[in-house]
Coordinates of C-alpha atoms in Angstrom, one line a residue:
M1 CA -84.9 13.2 -53.5
K2 CA -85.9 10.6 -50.9
N3 CA -89.2 11.2 -49.1
K4 CA -87.5 10.7 -45.7
I5 CA -85.0 13.5 -46.3
I6 CA -87.8 15.8 -47.6
S7 CA -89.8 15.1 -44.5
A8 CA -86.8 15.9 -42.3
L9 CA -86.1 19.2 -44.2
Y10 CA -89.7 20.3 -43.6
Q11 CA -90.0 19.1 -40.0
R12 CA -86.8 21.0 -39.0
E13 CA -88.0 24.1 -40.8
I14 CA -84.9 24.1 -43.0
F15 CA -87.2 24.7 -46.0
S16 CA -90.7 25.9 -46.2
R17 CA -93.5 23.9 -47.9
I18 CA -93.3 26.3 -50.9
N19 CA -89.5 25.8 -51.2
I20 CA -90.0 22.0 -51.3
H21 CA -92.9 22.1 -53.7
F22 CA -90.8 24.4 -56.1
A23 CA -87.8 22.0 -55.8
Q24 CA -90.0 19.0 -56.6
F25 CA -91.5 20.9 -59.6
I26 CA -88.0 21.6 -61.0
S27 CA -87.1 17.9 -60.4
H28 CA -89.9 16.8 -62.7
F29 CA -88.1 18.4 -65.7
P30 CA -86.6 15.8 -68.0
S31 CA -83.1 14.9 -66.8
A32 CA -83.5 17.2 -63.8
N33 CA -84.3 14.5 -61.2
D34 CA -81.0 15.1 -59.5
P35 CA -80.4 15.8 -55.7
D36 CA -78.0 18.7 -56.6
I37 CA -80.7 20.4 -58.7
F38 CA -83.4 19.8 -56.1
L39 CA -81.1 21.4 -53.5
A40 CA -80.3 24.4 -55.7
A41 CA -84.0 25.0 -56.5
A42 CA -85.0 24.7 -52.8
L43 CA -82.2 27.0 -51.7
V44 CA -82.9 29.7 -54.3
S45 CA -86.6 29.6 -53.4
R46 CA -85.7 30.1 -49.7
A47 CA -83.2 32.8 -50.6
T48 CA -85.9 35.0 -52.3
E49 CA -88.2 34.4 -49.3
N50 CA -85.4 35.7 -47.1
G51 CA -85.0 38.9 -49.1
D52 CA -82.2 37.9 -51.5
I53 CA -82.6 38.3 -55.3
C54 CA -80.5 35.3 -56.1
L55 CA -78.5 32.4 -54.6
D56 CA -74.7 32.7 -54.7
L57 CA -73.6 29.1 -55.4
N58 CA -70.0 29.9 -54.5
D59 CA -71.0 30.8 -50.9
N60 CA -73.2 27.7 -50.5
A61 CA -71.1 25.0 -52.1
E62 CA -70.2 22.2 -49.7
T63 CA -72.5 23.5 -47.0
I64 CA -74.0 20.9 -44.8
I65 CA -77.8 21.2 -45.0
L66 CA -78.8 18.1 -43.0
K67 CA -76.5 15.9 -40.9
Q68 CA -76.8 12.1 -41.2
E69 CA -78.9 10.9 -38.3
N70 CA -82.2 9.1 -37.5
G71 CA -82.0 6.7 -40.4
H72 CA -81.6 9.3 -43.2
D73 CA -78.6 10.3 -45.2
A74 CA -76.7 13.5 -44.9
L75 CA -77.6 16.3 -47.3
I76 CA -74.6 18.4 -48.4
C77 CA -74.3 20.9 -51.2
P78 CA -71.9 19.7 -53.9
K79 CA -68.5 21.2 -54.8
I80 CA -68.9 24.3 -56.9
N81 CA -67.6 22.9 -60.2
R82 CA -69.9 19.8 -60.0
W83 CA -72.9 21.9 -59.0
V84 CA -72.4 24.4 -61.8
E85 CA -71.9 21.7 -64.4
T86 CA -75.0 19.8 -63.2
L87 CA -77.2 22.9 -63.4
S88 CA -75.8 24.0 -66.7
V89 CA -76.9 20.9 -68.5
S90 CA -80.3 20.8 -66.9
P91 CA -83.3 21.8 -69.1
A92 CA -84.7 23.7 -66.1
T93 CA -81.7 26.1 -66.1
G94 CA -80.9 28.7 -68.7
K95 CA -78.3 31.4 -69.3
P96 CA -79.2 35.1 -68.9
G97 CA -81.6 36.0 -71.7
E98 CA -83.1 32.6 -72.0
K99 CA -86.6 31.8 -70.6
R100 CA -86.2 28.9 -68.1
P101 CA -87.4 28.6 -64.5
L102 CA -83.8 29.0 -63.2
I103 CA -81.2 31.3 -64.6
L104 CA -77.4 30.8 -63.9
D105 CA -75.1 33.7 -64.7
S106 CA -71.3 33.7 -65.3
Q107 CA -70.7 34.6 -61.6
N108 CA -72.4 31.4 -60.4
R109 CA -75.5 33.3 -59.2
L110 CA -78.7 31.3 -59.5
Y111 CA -82.0 33.2 -60.0
L112 CA -85.6 32.4 -60.3
F113 CA -86.4 33.7 -63.8
R114 CA -88.8 36.4 -62.7
Y115 CA -86.2 37.9 -60.3
W116 CA -83.5 37.8 -63.0
E117 CA -85.8 39.6 -65.3
Y118 CA -86.8 42.2 -62.7
E119 CA -83.1 42.9 -62.1
K120 CA -82.1 43.0 -65.7
I121 CA -85.0 45.4 -66.7
L122 CA -84.3 47.7 -63.8
T123 CA -80.6 47.8 -64.5
D124 CA -81.1 48.6 -68.2
L125 CA -83.7 51.3 -67.6
I126 CA -81.6 53.0 -64.9
L127 CA -78.5 53.0 -67.0
K128 CA -80.4 54.3 -70.0
R129 CA -81.7 57.2 -68.0
V130 CA -78.2 57.9 -66.6
H131 CA -76.8 58.4 -70.1
D132 CA -79.9 60.3 -71.5
H133 CA -79.2 64.0 -71.1
I134 CA -81.8 66.8 -70.5
T135 CA -81.0 69.5 -73.1
D136 CA -83.9 72.0 -72.8
L137 CA -83.0 73.7 -69.5
D138 CA -82.9 77.5 -69.3
F139 CA -79.6 77.8 -67.4
P140 CA -79.9 81.6 -66.6
R141 CA -83.4 81.1 -65.3
L142 CA -82.4 78.1 -63.3
R143 CA -79.4 80.0 -61.8
R144 CA -81.8 82.8 -60.7
S145 CA -84.3 80.3 -59.2
L146 CA -81.5 78.5 -57.3
G147 CA -80.4 81.8 -55.8
T148 CA -84.0 82.6 -54.7
H149 CA -84.8 79.2 -53.1
F150 CA -81.3 78.4 -51.8
P151 CA -79.8 81.6 -50.4
K152 CA -76.2 81.5 -49.4
D153 CA -75.5 79.8 -46.1
S154 CA -72.1 81.1 -44.9
G155 CA -71.8 78.3 -42.4
E156 CA -71.4 75.5 -44.9
P157 CA -68.8 75.2 -47.7
I158 CA -71.4 73.3 -49.9
D159 CA -75.2 73.5 -49.7
W160 CA -75.9 69.8 -50.4
Q161 CA -79.6 70.5 -50.7
K162 CA -78.9 72.9 -53.6
I163 CA -76.6 70.3 -55.2
A164 CA -79.4 67.8 -54.9
A165 CA -81.8 70.2 -56.6
V166 CA -79.4 70.8 -59.4
T167 CA -79.0 67.1 -59.9
A168 CA -82.7 66.5 -60.1
M169 CA -83.0 69.3 -62.7
L170 CA -80.1 68.0 -64.8
K171 CA -80.9 64.3 -64.8
K172 CA -83.7 62.0 -65.9
F173 CA -82.8 59.8 -63.0
S174 CA -81.7 61.0 -59.6
V175 CA -81.4 59.8 -56.0
I176 CA -81.6 62.1 -52.9
T177 CA -80.5 60.2 -49.9
G178 CA -79.4 61.1 -46.3
G179 CA -80.1 60.5 -42.7
P180 CA -83.0 61.8 -40.6
G181 CA -83.5 65.5 -40.5
T182 CA -81.3 66.2 -43.6
G183 CA -84.3 67.7 -45.4
K184 CA -85.0 64.9 -47.9
T185 CA -88.8 65.4 -47.9
F186 CA -88.4 69.2 -47.8
M187 CA -86.3 69.0 -51.0
I188 CA -89.2 67.5 -53.0
T189 CA -91.1 70.8 -52.8
K190 CA -88.1 72.8 -53.8
I191 CA -87.5 70.6 -56.8
L192 CA -91.1 71.0 -57.9
V193 CA -91.0 74.8 -57.7
L194 CA -87.7 74.9 -59.8
L195 CA -89.3 72.8 -62.5
L196 CA -92.5 74.9 -62.5
E197 CA -90.4 78.1 -62.8
Q198 CA -88.7 76.5 -65.9
V199 CA -92.1 76.5 -67.6
S200 CA -93.2 79.8 -66.1
G201 CA -95.8 78.1 -63.9
G202 CA -97.3 76.3 -66.9
A203 CA -98.8 72.9 -67.1
L204 CA -96.5 70.2 -65.6
K205 CA -97.7 66.7 -65.0
I206 CA -96.4 65.6 -61.6
C207 CA -96.8 62.2 -59.9
L208 CA -95.9 61.9 -56.3
A209 CA -95.9 58.6 -54.5
A210 CA -94.6 56.5 -51.5
P211 CA -94.6 52.8 -50.7
T212 CA -97.1 53.1 -47.9
G213 CA -100.2 55.1 -47.1
K214 CA -98.6 56.6 -44.0
A215 CA -95.5 57.7 -45.9
A216 CA -97.7 59.2 -48.6
A217 CA -99.7 61.1 -46.0
R218 CA -96.4 62.4 -44.4
L219 CA -95.1 63.6 -47.8
Q220 CA -98.5 65.3 -48.5
E221 CA -98.4 67.2 -45.2
S222 CA -94.7 68.2 -45.8
I223 CA -95.5 69.6 -49.3
R224 CA -98.6 71.4 -48.0
R225 CA -96.5 73.0 -45.2
T226 CA -93.3 73.7 -47.2
K227 CA -94.9 75.4 -50.2
Q228 CA -96.4 78.1 -48.0
S229 CA -92.9 79.2 -47.1
L230 CA -91.7 79.4 -50.7
N231 CA -90.4 82.7 -52.0
C232 CA -92.7 82.8 -55.1
D233 CA -96.1 84.1 -56.1
D234 CA -99.3 82.3 -55.0
K235 CA -100.1 81.1 -58.5
L236 CA -96.9 79.1 -58.5
K237 CA -97.6 77.7 -55.1
E238 CA -101.0 76.6 -56.2
A239 CA -99.5 74.7 -59.1
I240 CA -97.5 72.5 -56.8
P241 CA -99.8 69.4 -56.2
T242 CA -100.3 68.0 -52.7
E243 CA -101.9 64.7 -53.7
V244 CA -99.6 61.8 -52.9
K245 CA -100.6 58.2 -53.7
T246 CA -99.1 54.9 -52.7
I247 CA -97.1 53.4 -55.6
H248 CA -99.6 50.6 -56.0
R249 CA -102.5 53.1 -56.3
M250 CA -100.5 55.3 -58.7
L251 CA -99.8 52.3 -61.0
K252 CA -103.3 50.8 -60.6
P253 CA -103.1 47.0 -59.9
K254 CA -105.0 44.8 -62.2
P255 CA -107.5 42.6 -60.3
A256 CA -106.2 39.1 -59.3
S257 CA -102.9 39.5 -61.1
P258 CA -99.3 40.8 -60.3
Y259 CA -99.6 43.3 -63.1
F260 CA -100.4 47.0 -63.2
H261 CA -102.5 49.1 -65.5
Y262 CA -99.6 51.5 -66.0
N263 CA -96.5 49.7 -67.4
A264 CA -93.9 49.8 -70.2
E265 CA -96.6 49.7 -72.9
N266 CA -99.0 52.1 -71.1
P267 CA -96.8 54.6 -69.2
L268 CA -97.9 57.1 -66.7
S269 CA -98.8 60.6 -67.9
A270 CA -96.1 62.5 -66.2
D271 CA -93.2 64.9 -66.6
I272 CA -91.7 64.0 -63.2
V273 CA -92.3 61.1 -60.9
V274 CA -91.1 61.5 -57.3
I275 CA -90.9 58.5 -54.9
D276 CA -90.4 59.1 -51.2
E277 CA -89.2 56.5 -48.7
A278 CA -87.6 54.6 -51.6
S279 CA -85.6 52.3 -49.3
M280 CA -88.9 50.5 -48.6
V281 CA -89.4 49.6 -52.3
D282 CA -88.5 46.0 -53.2
L283 CA -87.0 44.8 -56.5
A284 CA -90.2 43.7 -58.2
L285 CA -92.1 46.9 -57.4
M286 CA -89.2 49.1 -58.3
S287 CA -88.8 47.3 -61.7
K288 CA -92.4 47.7 -62.5
L289 CA -92.4 51.4 -61.4
V290 CA -89.4 52.4 -63.5
Q291 CA -91.0 50.6 -66.5
A292 CA -94.1 52.8 -66.1
V293 CA -92.2 56.1 -66.0
P294 CA -92.3 57.8 -69.5
K295 CA -88.9 57.9 -71.3
N296 CA -88.8 61.7 -71.3
A297 CA -89.9 62.2 -67.7
R298 CA -87.7 62.7 -64.7
L299 CA -87.6 60.1 -62.0
V300 CA -86.5 61.1 -58.5
L301 CA -86.0 58.6 -55.7
V302 CA -85.8 60.0 -52.2
G303 CA -84.9 57.9 -49.1
D304 CA -82.3 56.9 -46.5
K305 CA -80.0 54.3 -48.1
D306 CA -78.9 53.1 -44.6
Q307 CA -82.4 52.2 -43.3
L308 CA -83.8 48.8 -43.3
A309 CA -84.4 47.4 -46.7
S310 CA -87.8 46.3 -48.0
V311 CA -89.6 43.4 -46.4
E312 CA -89.7 41.7 -49.8
A313 CA -86.7 40.7 -51.9
G314 CA -84.0 43.2 -52.6
S315 CA -82.1 46.1 -51.1
V316 CA -82.6 48.3 -54.1
L317 CA -81.9 51.8 -52.9
G318 CA -78.7 50.6 -51.1
D319 CA -77.6 48.8 -54.3
I320 CA -78.3 51.8 -56.5
C321 CA -76.3 54.1 -54.1
D322 CA -73.5 51.5 -53.8
R323 CA -73.9 51.8 -50.1
N324 CA -70.7 52.0 -48.0
N325 CA -68.7 53.2 -51.0
L326 CA -68.0 56.9 -51.9
H327 CA -67.8 58.0 -55.5
G328 CA -66.7 61.3 -56.9
V329 CA -68.5 63.2 -59.7
S330 CA -67.6 63.7 -63.3
D331 CA -65.8 66.8 -64.5
D332 CA -68.8 67.6 -66.6
L333 CA -71.1 67.8 -63.6
R334 CA -68.5 69.9 -61.6
R335 CA -68.5 72.5 -64.4
K336 CA -72.3 72.7 -64.6
I337 CA -72.6 73.0 -60.8
L338 CA -70.1 75.8 -60.8
E339 CA -71.9 77.5 -63.6
L340 CA -75.3 77.3 -61.8
T341 CA -74.3 77.8 -58.2
D342 CA -70.7 79.2 -58.0
D343 CA -69.9 76.2 -55.7
D344 CA -66.5 74.7 -56.5
M345 CA -66.9 70.9 -56.0
N346 CA -63.2 70.4 -56.7
A347 CA -62.5 71.7 -53.2
I348 CA -64.9 69.4 -51.5
V349 CA -65.5 66.2 -53.4
K350 CA -62.5 64.0 -53.9
G351 CA -62.1 61.7 -56.9
S352 CA -63.9 61.7 -60.2
R353 CA -64.7 59.7 -63.2
P354 CA -63.8 61.1 -66.6
E355 CA -67.3 60.4 -68.0
P356 CA -70.7 61.2 -66.6
G357 CA -72.3 58.2 -64.9
L358 CA -74.5 56.9 -62.1
Q359 CA -72.3 58.7 -59.5
D360 CA -73.5 62.0 -61.0
C361 CA -77.1 61.1 -60.2
I362 CA -76.8 60.5 -56.5
V363 CA -76.6 63.2 -53.8
V364 CA -76.1 62.4 -50.1
L365 CA -77.5 65.2 -47.9
Q366 CA -75.0 65.5 -45.0
K367 CA -76.3 68.2 -42.6
S368 CA -78.8 67.0 -40.0
H369 CA -81.2 69.8 -39.0
R370 CA -82.7 67.5 -36.3
F371 CA -79.7 66.4 -34.4
A372 CA -76.8 68.7 -33.4
V373 CA -73.3 67.6 -34.2
G374 CA -72.6 66.6 -30.6
S375 CA -76.0 65.2 -29.7
G376 CA -76.2 61.8 -28.3
I377 CA -78.6 60.5 -30.9
G378 CA -76.5 62.0 -33.7
R379 CA -73.2 60.5 -32.4
L380 CA -74.9 57.1 -31.9
S381 CA -76.5 57.0 -35.3
R382 CA -73.1 57.7 -37.0
A383 CA -71.3 55.0 -34.9
V384 CA -74.0 52.5 -35.7
N385 CA -74.0 53.3 -39.4
R386 CA -70.2 52.7 -39.5
G387 CA -70.5 49.4 -37.7
E388 CA -68.4 50.7 -34.8
A389 CA -69.9 48.7 -32.0
D390 CA -67.4 49.7 -29.3
E391 CA -67.8 53.3 -30.1
A392 CA -71.6 53.0 -30.0
L393 CA -71.5 51.3 -26.6
M394 CA -69.2 54.0 -25.3
V395 CA -71.6 56.8 -26.6
L396 CA -74.5 55.0 -25.0
E397 CA -72.8 54.7 -21.6
D398 CA -71.4 58.2 -21.6
A399 CA -73.9 60.5 -23.3
P400 CA -73.5 64.0 -21.9
D401 CA -77.0 65.2 -22.9
K402 CA -78.8 62.1 -21.4
T403 CA -80.9 61.7 -24.5
I404 CA -79.7 58.1 -25.0
A405 CA -79.3 55.1 -22.7
L406 CA -78.5 51.4 -22.7
Y407 CA -80.4 49.1 -20.3
E408 CA -78.7 45.8 -19.8
M409 CA -81.2 43.0 -20.6
G410 CA -81.5 40.6 -17.7
P411 CA -83.9 37.8 -17.0
A412 CA -87.3 38.1 -18.6
E413 CA -89.0 38.7 -15.2
E414 CA -86.7 41.6 -14.3
F415 CA -87.2 43.1 -17.8
F416 CA -91.0 43.0 -17.5
D417 CA -90.9 44.6 -14.1
T418 CA -88.7 47.5 -15.2
M419 CA -90.5 47.9 -18.6
A420 CA -93.9 48.0 -16.8
K421 CA -92.8 51.3 -15.2
K422 CA -91.7 52.7 -18.5
I423 CA -95.0 51.7 -20.1
I424 CA -97.0 53.5 -17.4
D425 CA -94.9 56.6 -17.6
G426 CA -95.0 56.6 -21.4
Y427 CA -98.7 56.1 -21.9
R428 CA -100.4 57.6 -18.9
A429 CA -100.9 61.0 -20.4
Y430 CA -102.8 59.9 -23.5
L431 CA -105.0 57.5 -21.5
E432 CA -106.1 60.3 -19.2
S433 CA -107.2 62.5 -22.1
E434 CA -110.8 62.6 -23.3
D435 CA -109.9 64.7 -26.4
P436 CA -109.0 62.7 -29.5
A437 CA -106.6 65.3 -30.9
A438 CA -104.8 65.6 -27.6
A439 CA -104.7 61.8 -27.1
L440 CA -103.2 61.2 -30.5
E441 CA -100.6 63.9 -30.0
S442 CA -99.6 62.5 -26.6
F443 CA -99.6 58.9 -27.8
N444 CA -97.1 59.7 -30.6
R445 CA -94.6 61.1 -28.1
F446 CA -93.6 57.6 -26.9
K447 CA -93.2 54.3 -28.8
I448 CA -91.8 50.8 -28.1
V449 CA -90.3 49.2 -31.1
C450 CA -89.1 45.6 -31.2
A451 CA -86.9 43.6 -33.5
L452 CA -89.2 40.6 -33.5
R453 CA -92.9 39.9 -33.5
M454 CA -92.8 36.7 -31.5
G455 CA -91.1 35.6 -28.3
P456 CA -90.8 37.1 -24.8
F457 CA -89.2 40.3 -26.2
G458 CA -91.4 40.6 -29.3
V459 CA -94.3 42.8 -30.2
R460 CA -97.1 40.4 -29.2
S461 CA -95.6 39.9 -25.7
L462 CA -95.0 43.7 -25.2
N463 CA -98.5 44.5 -26.3
K464 CA -99.9 42.0 -23.8
L465 CA -97.7 43.3 -21.1
A466 CA -98.8 46.8 -21.8
E467 CA -102.5 45.9 -21.5
Q468 CA -101.8 44.0 -18.2
V469 CA -99.9 46.8 -16.4
L470 CA -102.2 49.6 -17.7
E471 CA -105.2 47.7 -16.5
Q472 CA -103.6 47.1 -13.1
Q473 CA -103.1 50.9 -12.9
G474 CA -106.8 51.5 -13.7
L475 CA -105.8 53.3 -16.9
I476 CA -107.7 50.9 -19.2
H477 CA -110.5 48.4 -18.6
L478 CA -110.3 45.1 -20.5
D479 CA -113.4 43.1 -21.2
T480 CA -112.1 39.7 -20.0
V481 CA -115.6 38.2 -19.7
H482 CA -116.7 38.5 -23.3
T483 CA -113.2 38.6 -24.9
N484 CA -114.1 41.8 -26.6
P485 CA -110.8 43.4 -27.7
W486 CA -112.1 46.9 -27.7
Y487 CA -111.7 49.3 -24.8
K488 CA -111.3 53.1 -24.2
G489 CA -107.8 54.0 -25.1
R490 CA -106.9 51.0 -27.2
P491 CA -104.3 52.1 -29.8
I492 CA -104.5 50.4 -33.2
L493 CA -102.3 50.1 -36.2
I494 CA -103.9 49.7 -39.6
T495 CA -102.2 46.8 -41.5
R496 CA -104.1 46.9 -44.8
N497 CA -104.8 49.9 -47.1
D498 CA -108.4 50.9 -47.5
Y499 CA -108.6 53.6 -50.2
N500 CA -112.3 54.1 -49.8
L501 CA -111.9 55.1 -46.1
G502 CA -108.6 56.8 -46.6
L503 CA -106.9 54.6 -44.1
F504 CA -103.5 53.1 -44.9
N505 CA -101.1 50.5 -43.7
G506 CA -99.1 52.2 -40.9
D507 CA -101.8 54.6 -39.7
I508 CA -102.3 54.8 -35.9
G509 CA -105.6 55.5 -34.3
I510 CA -106.9 55.8 -30.7
T511 CA -110.2 54.3 -29.5
L512 CA -112.3 56.7 -27.5
P513 CA -116.0 57.5 -26.9
N514 CA -117.4 60.0 -29.5
P515 CA -117.3 63.3 -27.6
D516 CA -120.2 64.6 -29.8
A517 CA -122.5 61.7 -29.2
K518 CA -125.0 61.2 -26.3
T519 CA -124.0 57.5 -26.0
R520 CA -120.5 56.3 -24.9
E521 CA -120.2 54.1 -28.0
L522 CA -116.5 53.7 -28.9
S523 CA -115.0 55.0 -32.2
V524 CA -111.4 55.1 -33.5
F525 CA -109.9 58.5 -34.2
F526 CA -107.0 59.2 -36.6
S527 CA -105.1 62.3 -37.5
A528 CA -105.9 63.5 -41.0
G529 CA -102.5 65.1 -41.4
D530 CA -103.9 68.6 -41.8
G531 CA -104.8 69.3 -38.2
E532 CA -108.2 67.6 -38.7
I533 CA -109.3 64.4 -36.9
K534 CA -111.1 61.5 -38.7
R535 CA -113.5 59.3 -36.8
F536 CA -114.5 55.7 -37.8
A537 CA -116.9 53.2 -36.4
I538 CA -115.1 50.1 -35.1
H539 CA -116.9 47.7 -37.5
R540 CA -115.8 49.7 -40.6
L541 CA -112.1 49.4 -39.9
P542 CA -109.8 47.4 -42.3
E543 CA -107.3 44.9 -40.8
H544 CA -105.6 46.2 -37.7
E545 CA -103.7 45.3 -34.5
T546 CA -103.0 46.7 -31.1
V547 CA -100.0 49.0 -31.1
F548 CA -98.5 49.8 -27.7
A549 CA -95.4 48.2 -29.4
M550 CA -94.6 47.8 -33.1
T551 CA -91.8 46.2 -35.1
V552 CA -89.0 48.4 -36.3
H553 CA -90.1 47.6 -39.9
K554 CA -93.6 48.9 -39.2
S555 CA -92.1 52.1 -37.6
Q556 CA -90.4 53.2 -40.8
G557 CA -91.7 56.5 -42.0
S558 CA -92.8 57.5 -38.5
E559 CA -91.3 59.9 -35.9
F560 CA -91.7 59.9 -32.1
D561 CA -90.3 62.1 -29.3
E562 CA -89.1 59.1 -27.4
V563 CA -88.3 55.6 -28.7
V564 CA -87.5 52.4 -26.7
L565 CA -85.9 49.7 -28.8
I566 CA -86.0 46.2 -27.5
L567 CA -83.7 43.5 -28.8
P568 CA -84.1 39.8 -27.8
N569 CA -81.7 38.1 -25.5
K570 CA -80.7 35.6 -28.2
D571 CA -78.9 36.3 -31.5
Y572 CA -80.9 36.2 -34.7
P573 CA -79.9 36.9 -38.3
V574 CA -82.5 39.7 -38.5
L575 CA -80.5 41.7 -35.9
T576 CA -78.5 44.1 -38.0
R577 CA -77.0 47.6 -37.7
E578 CA -79.7 48.8 -40.2
L579 CA -82.4 47.6 -37.7
V580 CA -80.8 49.5 -34.8
Y581 CA -80.2 52.6 -37.0
T582 CA -83.8 52.6 -38.2
G583 CA -85.2 52.2 -34.7
L584 CA -82.9 54.9 -33.4
T585 CA -83.7 57.4 -36.0
R586 CA -87.4 57.2 -35.4
S587 CA -86.6 59.2 -32.3
K588 CA -86.6 63.0 -32.3
N589 CA -85.5 63.6 -28.7
K590 CA -84.9 60.6 -26.6
F591 CA -83.8 57.0 -27.3
S592 CA -83.1 53.9 -25.2
V593 CA -82.1 50.4 -26.2
W594 CA -82.8 47.3 -24.0
A595 CA -80.3 44.6 -24.9
T596 CA -77.3 42.6 -23.6
R597 CA -74.0 44.2 -24.5
S598 CA -73.0 41.1 -26.5
I599 CA -76.2 41.0 -28.5
L600 CA -76.0 44.8 -29.2
R601 CA -72.4 44.5 -30.2
N602 CA -73.1 41.6 -32.6
T603 CA -76.1 43.4 -34.0
I604 CA -74.1 46.6 -34.8
K605 CA -71.3 44.6 -36.4
R606 CA -73.7 42.7 -38.7
K607 CA -74.9 44.3 -41.9
I608 CA -77.8 43.4 -44.1
E609 CA -76.2 41.3 -46.9
R610 CA -78.8 40.6 -49.5
T611 CA -77.4 38.7 -52.5
S612 CA -78.1 40.3 -55.9
G613 CA -76.4 41.3 -59.1
L614 CA -77.9 44.8 -59.2
R615 CA -75.1 46.7 -57.6
E616 CA -72.4 45.0 -59.7
A617 CA -74.5 45.6 -62.9
L618 CA -75.0 49.3 -62.2
W619 CA -71.5 50.1 -61.0
K620 CA -69.3 47.9 -63.2

């Protein structure tokens, strides 16, 4: 590839420096010095950076990458037949099962080897678990336990929480998914007590984990709270563990390497592994996690398949659930559910496959206990999820309960003036509090979430705006002379886990004077999740940032009374219905979105489309 073209590709940000370096590395293979191969290597490297598992050559063939101008030639992807033939004879490219830097499969999907391997291993292990049957269940005892912990609800034809519990008991691999307020986290405690009752409260090795420290802390608090309400003796309650780790901490990373202490050769010591907020887990981590789960242990994934996918490559939970498609269950599972619960699935679930399969391992919880059927947030979330943009706009403009609203995005100056009032109203109460616990509770009632970090409608701009207007109101006092970022009331978001301090990525703290100290020296206070407050000196904190506003991605796993979602006034590929759905469902009571109608309409119509072979391999 000519240096002039490479320079143009980099200057125009078509490819990153890493993409170009990788493509040049591939081009150094014998007989691989071909523009078509350079282009394929750069594109697949860029694809994985953007969250795809692989590059679909069919979709990219004949695409114009660089127009002919300024003295350089045009750069156009070749026709598919030529491209595939060129790659197939290159020593840099192998078929599935071969160990080459690039892997080209029969569907013309091009992978980096490590991502093909992650996908292949994950597929094989999931399917093996799907077809391995648990044979040592005491059905009469399980039926009694289900009757105790899931008493009949006459208002619903099927108790989907009970069906989810049955599935987790019957299967070595199961997925419990559903929208906000459907009881996903609550279900984890119920599953654990059912398992413990199978062994009469005896020893059971239980591993509980989540992708982030904040998600782990929320699951820990949920289990601690839920197990106190269980209808069982105290000894059984005590046997339910409350310790929840991050996935990385559970697997124990090896220093300065991408590998973990627990792996296929050295699996976890566990009878059941439960992963909460599984939608946030990327392909590489999910593959390594599943490898570390013992063959005879149960693996339960819990999460909302419709939320934003992981920041890294893959949309794993969505692929596993075959998102947007509905599947029946096998006749075998129907009979077992009827035997255990008296629930006749034939009357409710349409369609079936003759043989047990992955469809039997996935349960979608359908009843929201947070949003009433006719609530504005509930109606809006369903419309967004279905991609019904016109319906969503109609719901926003005609919400009878006034819990949702659309504010038309105008010029930046007008937006800032109107948003300033919202910021003052949303944050005044916590800033006027001297008590750390009260300040934290008040701060978490209101949150601004943004689609982007940069730009006039991004997180950085909104955080700067918040500081300016709150200082003008006398609610905070910035140190503009010494450029000291700290001030009374500064909210911060932890961005890196610190296991020694017990602070995790996603934790939010408030800066206040220590009420027990004689001096007015500032400390940062965090909720410990059990009603207690943790205090830390400023200099001890891990990496952090100001958090009047946060990205939708960072808000995952959190809940706020009121959420304000801000979309930019220009269209970007990152604007998808999953982003709106995730931001919307962070709200418990009130939600507003600031956007132009055209941008919001386009956003709701656009789905996350991450290229991979995982869904096809699992559901073929």
